[in-house]
Short mmCIF file of C-alpha atoms in Angstrom, two decimals:
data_model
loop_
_atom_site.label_atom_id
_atom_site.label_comp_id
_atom_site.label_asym_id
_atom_site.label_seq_id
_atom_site.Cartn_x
_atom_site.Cartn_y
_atom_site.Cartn_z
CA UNK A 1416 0.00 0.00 0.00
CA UNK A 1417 1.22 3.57 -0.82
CA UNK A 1418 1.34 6.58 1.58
CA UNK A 1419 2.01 10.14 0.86
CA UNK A 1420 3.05 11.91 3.58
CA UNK A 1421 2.80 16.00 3.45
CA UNK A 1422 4.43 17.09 6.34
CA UNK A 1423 7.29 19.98 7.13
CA UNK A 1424 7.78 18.75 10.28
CA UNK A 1425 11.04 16.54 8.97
CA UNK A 1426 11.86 14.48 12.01
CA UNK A 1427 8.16 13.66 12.45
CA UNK A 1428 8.10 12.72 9.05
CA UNK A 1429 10.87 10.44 9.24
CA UNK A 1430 9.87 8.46 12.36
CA UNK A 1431 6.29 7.99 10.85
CA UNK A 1432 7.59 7.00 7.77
CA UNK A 1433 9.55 4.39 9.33
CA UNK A 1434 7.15 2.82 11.44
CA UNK A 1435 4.41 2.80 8.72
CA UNK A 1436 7.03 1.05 6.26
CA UNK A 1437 7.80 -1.35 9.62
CA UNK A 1438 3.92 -1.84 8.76
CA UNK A 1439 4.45 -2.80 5.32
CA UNK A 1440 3.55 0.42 3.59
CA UNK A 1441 5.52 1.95 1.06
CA UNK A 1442 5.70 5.63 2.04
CA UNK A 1443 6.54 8.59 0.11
CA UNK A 1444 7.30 12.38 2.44
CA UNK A 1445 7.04 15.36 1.04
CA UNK A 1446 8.01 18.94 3.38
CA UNK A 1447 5.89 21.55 1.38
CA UNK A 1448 2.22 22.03 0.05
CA UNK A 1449 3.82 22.83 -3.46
CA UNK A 1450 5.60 19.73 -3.16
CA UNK A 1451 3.01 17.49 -1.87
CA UNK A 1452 0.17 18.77 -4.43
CA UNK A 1453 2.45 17.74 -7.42
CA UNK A 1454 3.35 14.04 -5.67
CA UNK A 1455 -0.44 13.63 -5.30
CA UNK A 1456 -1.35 14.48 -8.86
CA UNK A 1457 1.37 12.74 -10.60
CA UNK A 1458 1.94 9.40 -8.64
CA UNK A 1459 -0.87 7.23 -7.71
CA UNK A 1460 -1.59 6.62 -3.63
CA UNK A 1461 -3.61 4.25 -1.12
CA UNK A 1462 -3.92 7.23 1.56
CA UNK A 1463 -2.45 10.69 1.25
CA UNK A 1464 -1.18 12.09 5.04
CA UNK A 1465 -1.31 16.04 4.97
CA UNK A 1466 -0.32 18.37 7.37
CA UNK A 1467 -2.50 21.82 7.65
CA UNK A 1468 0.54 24.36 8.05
CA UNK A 1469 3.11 23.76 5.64
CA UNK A 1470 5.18 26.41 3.68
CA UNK A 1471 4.09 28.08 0.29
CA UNK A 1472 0.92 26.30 0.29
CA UNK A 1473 -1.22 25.45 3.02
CA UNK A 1474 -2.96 21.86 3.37
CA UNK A 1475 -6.43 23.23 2.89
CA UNK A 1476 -5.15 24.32 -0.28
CA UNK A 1477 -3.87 21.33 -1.11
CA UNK A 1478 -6.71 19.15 -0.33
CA UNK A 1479 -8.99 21.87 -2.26
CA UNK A 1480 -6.89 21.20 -5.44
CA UNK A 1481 -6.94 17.32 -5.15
CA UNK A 1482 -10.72 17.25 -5.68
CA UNK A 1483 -10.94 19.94 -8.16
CA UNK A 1484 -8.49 18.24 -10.07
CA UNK A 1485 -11.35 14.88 -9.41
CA UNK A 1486 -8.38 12.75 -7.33
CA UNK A 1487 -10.33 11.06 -5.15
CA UNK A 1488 -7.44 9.36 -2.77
CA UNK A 1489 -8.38 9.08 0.64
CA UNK A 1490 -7.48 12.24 2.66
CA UNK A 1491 -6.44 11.85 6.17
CA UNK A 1492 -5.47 15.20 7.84
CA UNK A 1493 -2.82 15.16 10.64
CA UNK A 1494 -2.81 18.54 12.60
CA UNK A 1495 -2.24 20.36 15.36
CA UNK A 1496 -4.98 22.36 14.70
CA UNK A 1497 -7.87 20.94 16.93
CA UNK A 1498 -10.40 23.78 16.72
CA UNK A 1499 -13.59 22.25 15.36
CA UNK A 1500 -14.02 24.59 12.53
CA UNK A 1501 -10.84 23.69 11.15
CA UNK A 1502 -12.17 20.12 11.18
CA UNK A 1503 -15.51 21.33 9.72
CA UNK A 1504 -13.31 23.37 6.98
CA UNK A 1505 -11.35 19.94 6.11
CA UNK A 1506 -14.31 17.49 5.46
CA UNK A 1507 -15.87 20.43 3.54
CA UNK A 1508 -12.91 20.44 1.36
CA UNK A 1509 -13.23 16.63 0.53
CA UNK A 1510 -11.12 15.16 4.02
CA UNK A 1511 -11.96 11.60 4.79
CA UNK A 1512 -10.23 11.78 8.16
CA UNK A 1513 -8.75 13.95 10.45
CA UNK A 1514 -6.24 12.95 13.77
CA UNK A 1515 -4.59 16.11 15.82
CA UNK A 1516 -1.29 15.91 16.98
CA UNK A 1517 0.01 14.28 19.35
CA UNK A 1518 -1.22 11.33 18.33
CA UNK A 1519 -1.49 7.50 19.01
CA UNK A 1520 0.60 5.69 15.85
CA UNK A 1521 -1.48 2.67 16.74
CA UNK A 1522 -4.61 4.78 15.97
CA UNK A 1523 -2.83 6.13 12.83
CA UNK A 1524 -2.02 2.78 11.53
CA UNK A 1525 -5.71 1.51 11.87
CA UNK A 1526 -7.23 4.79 10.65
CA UNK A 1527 -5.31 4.72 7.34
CA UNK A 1528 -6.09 1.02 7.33
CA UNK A 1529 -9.69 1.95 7.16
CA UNK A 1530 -9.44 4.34 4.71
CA UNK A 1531 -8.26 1.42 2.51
CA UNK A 1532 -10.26 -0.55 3.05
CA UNK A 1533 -13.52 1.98 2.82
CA UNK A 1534 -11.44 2.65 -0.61
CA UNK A 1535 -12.08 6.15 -3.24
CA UNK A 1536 -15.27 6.35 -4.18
CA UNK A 1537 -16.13 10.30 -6.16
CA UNK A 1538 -16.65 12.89 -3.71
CA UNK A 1539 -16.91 16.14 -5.16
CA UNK A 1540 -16.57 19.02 -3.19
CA UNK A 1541 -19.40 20.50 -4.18
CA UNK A 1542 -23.29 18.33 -4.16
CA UNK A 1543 -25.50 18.73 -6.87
CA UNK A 1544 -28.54 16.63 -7.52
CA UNK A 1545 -30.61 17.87 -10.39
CA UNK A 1546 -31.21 21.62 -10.43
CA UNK A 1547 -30.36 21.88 -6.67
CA UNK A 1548 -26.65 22.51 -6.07
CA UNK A 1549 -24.87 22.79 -2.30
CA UNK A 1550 -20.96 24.58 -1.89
CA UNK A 1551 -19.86 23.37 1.60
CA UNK A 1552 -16.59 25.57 0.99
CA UNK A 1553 -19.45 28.76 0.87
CA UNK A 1554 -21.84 27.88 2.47
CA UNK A 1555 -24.28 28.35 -0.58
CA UNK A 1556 -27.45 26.43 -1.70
CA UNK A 1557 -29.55 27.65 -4.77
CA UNK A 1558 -31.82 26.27 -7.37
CA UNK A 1559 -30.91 26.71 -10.88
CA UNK A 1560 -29.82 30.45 -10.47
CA UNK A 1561 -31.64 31.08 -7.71
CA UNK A 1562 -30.26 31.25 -4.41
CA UNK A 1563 -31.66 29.85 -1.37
CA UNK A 1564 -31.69 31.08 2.44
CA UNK A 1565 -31.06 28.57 4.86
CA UNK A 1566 -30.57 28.35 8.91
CA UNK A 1567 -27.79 26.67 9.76
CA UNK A 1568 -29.98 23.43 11.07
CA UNK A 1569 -31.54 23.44 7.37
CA UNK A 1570 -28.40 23.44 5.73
CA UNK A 1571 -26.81 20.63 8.01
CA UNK A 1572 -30.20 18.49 7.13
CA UNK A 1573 -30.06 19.37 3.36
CA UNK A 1574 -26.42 18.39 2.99
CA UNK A 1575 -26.87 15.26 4.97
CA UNK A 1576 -29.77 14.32 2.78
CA UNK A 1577 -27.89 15.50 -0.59
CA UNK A 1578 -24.97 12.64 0.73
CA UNK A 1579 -27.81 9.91 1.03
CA UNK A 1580 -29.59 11.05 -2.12
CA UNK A 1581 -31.74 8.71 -3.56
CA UNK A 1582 -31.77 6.49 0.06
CA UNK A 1583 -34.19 6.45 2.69
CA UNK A 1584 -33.18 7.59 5.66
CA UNK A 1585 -35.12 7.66 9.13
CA UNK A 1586 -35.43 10.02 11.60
CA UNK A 1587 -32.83 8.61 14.04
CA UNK A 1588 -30.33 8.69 11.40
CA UNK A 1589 -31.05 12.17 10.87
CA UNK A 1590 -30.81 13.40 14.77
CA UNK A 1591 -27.86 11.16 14.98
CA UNK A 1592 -25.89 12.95 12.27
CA UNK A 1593 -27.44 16.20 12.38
CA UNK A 1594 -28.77 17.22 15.52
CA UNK A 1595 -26.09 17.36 18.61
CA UNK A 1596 -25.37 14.43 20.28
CA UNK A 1597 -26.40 15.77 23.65
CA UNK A 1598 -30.08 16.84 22.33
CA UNK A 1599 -32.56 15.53 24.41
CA UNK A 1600 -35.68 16.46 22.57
CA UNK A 1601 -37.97 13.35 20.30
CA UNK A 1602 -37.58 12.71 16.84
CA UNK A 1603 -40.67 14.94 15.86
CA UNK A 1604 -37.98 17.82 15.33
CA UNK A 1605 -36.92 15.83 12.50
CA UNK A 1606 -40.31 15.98 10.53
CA UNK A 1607 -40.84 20.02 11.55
CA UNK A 1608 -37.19 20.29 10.02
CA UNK A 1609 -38.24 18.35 6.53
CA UNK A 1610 -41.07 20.74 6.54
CA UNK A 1611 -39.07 23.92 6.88
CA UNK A 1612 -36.37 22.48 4.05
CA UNK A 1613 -39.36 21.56 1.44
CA UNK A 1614 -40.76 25.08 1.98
CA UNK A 1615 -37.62 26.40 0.59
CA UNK A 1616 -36.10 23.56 -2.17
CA UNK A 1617 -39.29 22.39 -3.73
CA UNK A 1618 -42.57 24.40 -3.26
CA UNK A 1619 -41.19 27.49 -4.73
CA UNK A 1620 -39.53 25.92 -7.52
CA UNK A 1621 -43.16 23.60 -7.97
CA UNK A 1622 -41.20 20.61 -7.39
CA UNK A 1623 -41.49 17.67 -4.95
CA UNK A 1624 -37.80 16.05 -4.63
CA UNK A 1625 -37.83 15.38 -0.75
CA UNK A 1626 -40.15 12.99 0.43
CA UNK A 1627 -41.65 10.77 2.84
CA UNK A 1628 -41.71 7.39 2.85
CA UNK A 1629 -44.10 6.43 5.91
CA UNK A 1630 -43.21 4.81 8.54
CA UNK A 1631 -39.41 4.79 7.65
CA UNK A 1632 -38.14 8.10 7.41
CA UNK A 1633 -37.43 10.75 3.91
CA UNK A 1634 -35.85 10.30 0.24
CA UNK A 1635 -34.41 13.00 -1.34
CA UNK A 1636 -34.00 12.88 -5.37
CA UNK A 1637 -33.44 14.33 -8.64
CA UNK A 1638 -35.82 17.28 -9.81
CA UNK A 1639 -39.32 15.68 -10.43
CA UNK A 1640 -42.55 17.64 -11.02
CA UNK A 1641 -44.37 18.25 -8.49
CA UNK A 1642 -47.97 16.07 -8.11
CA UNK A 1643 -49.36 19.04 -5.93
CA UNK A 1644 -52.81 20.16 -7.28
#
């Protein structure tokens, strides 16, 4: 398995790089963003390790290139920067992982083991599903041209949905990767939520793309005319 390693911190990225190749990876270390952007899109990787600060180009940077440039190799992010939007920022950008520094190599190892495994399916930074288009780098939703005004609740529910397009998923799985894990409130948030979201996505636009499938939960899909009389 192949490893690129983005990292400026040299000695770290020595002692890694020997224990993972202890591991049986083969592991490539670059010092710089500039550096570790070209390794990534020339040479092909299991799991790409990248820093966050690194000289003449940062790793959000980086990662942001990857994807536009449709490389889909699993991103693990290792960082001392544990402030939670920084972590937001980096699975917006496309991350599939992120550990902070100091960190466990025994947790590294099986984290970038998992990536493998879970493999590189397409995950473009920004969702689209028919007409309806989501930027997580901006923040932005709209509707063909038209924009469209979310709260931050109804954003976190559309873009969860827009990742499960075309799958039904229940109200539990909705608080669970929505809602905060310490909110105590039932499940009927959920369906005053999915309410507030088609009021905004679909009735305007005479559409009906996010639905309910009783007794199991809500499907969104691809633009559909609207059955609404």
């Amino acid at each position: 398995m192949r490893v690129l390693m983005v990292e400026d911190e040299q000695m770290l990225g020595e002692t890694v790089r020997r224990g993972l190749s202890n591991e049986g990876f083969v592991v490539e270390v670059t010092h710089d963003g500039v550096s570790g952007l070209w390794a990534a899109t020339e040479n092909i990787y299991d799991v790409i390790l990248l820093d966050v600060m690194l000289p003449l180009k940062n790793g959000y940077e980086v990662l942001k290139e990857i994807r536009e440039r449709s490389i889909w190799t699993p991103v693990l992010m290792l960082t001392a920067k544990d402030g939670e939007y920084d972590q937001a920022d980096a699975f917006d950008l496309g991350a599939d992982d992120y550990l902070t520094k100091p960190f466990s190599f025994l947790i590294l190892v099986a984290r970038i083991r998992a990536l493998i495994r879970r493999g590189a399916p397409e995950r473009p930074a920004v969702l689209s599903l028919g007409s309806l288009v989501l930027d997580p780098a901006r923040r932005t939703v709209c509707r063909g041209d038209r924009a469209i005004v979310l709260t931050a609740r109804e954003y976190g529910l559309l873009q969860y949905l827009m990742r499960r397009h075309d799958q039904v998923v229940s109200k539990a799985e909705i608080l669970d990767n929505v809602w905060d894990p310490a909110f105590e409130g039932g499940d009927n948030v959920v369906e005053v939520y999915i309410g507030y979201l088609r009021r905004k996505i679909d009735i305007p636009f005479n559409l009906h793309t996010l639905t309910t499938v009783r007794g199991m939960g809500y499907v969104l899909t691809a633009d559909a005319a609207s059955q609404r009389t």
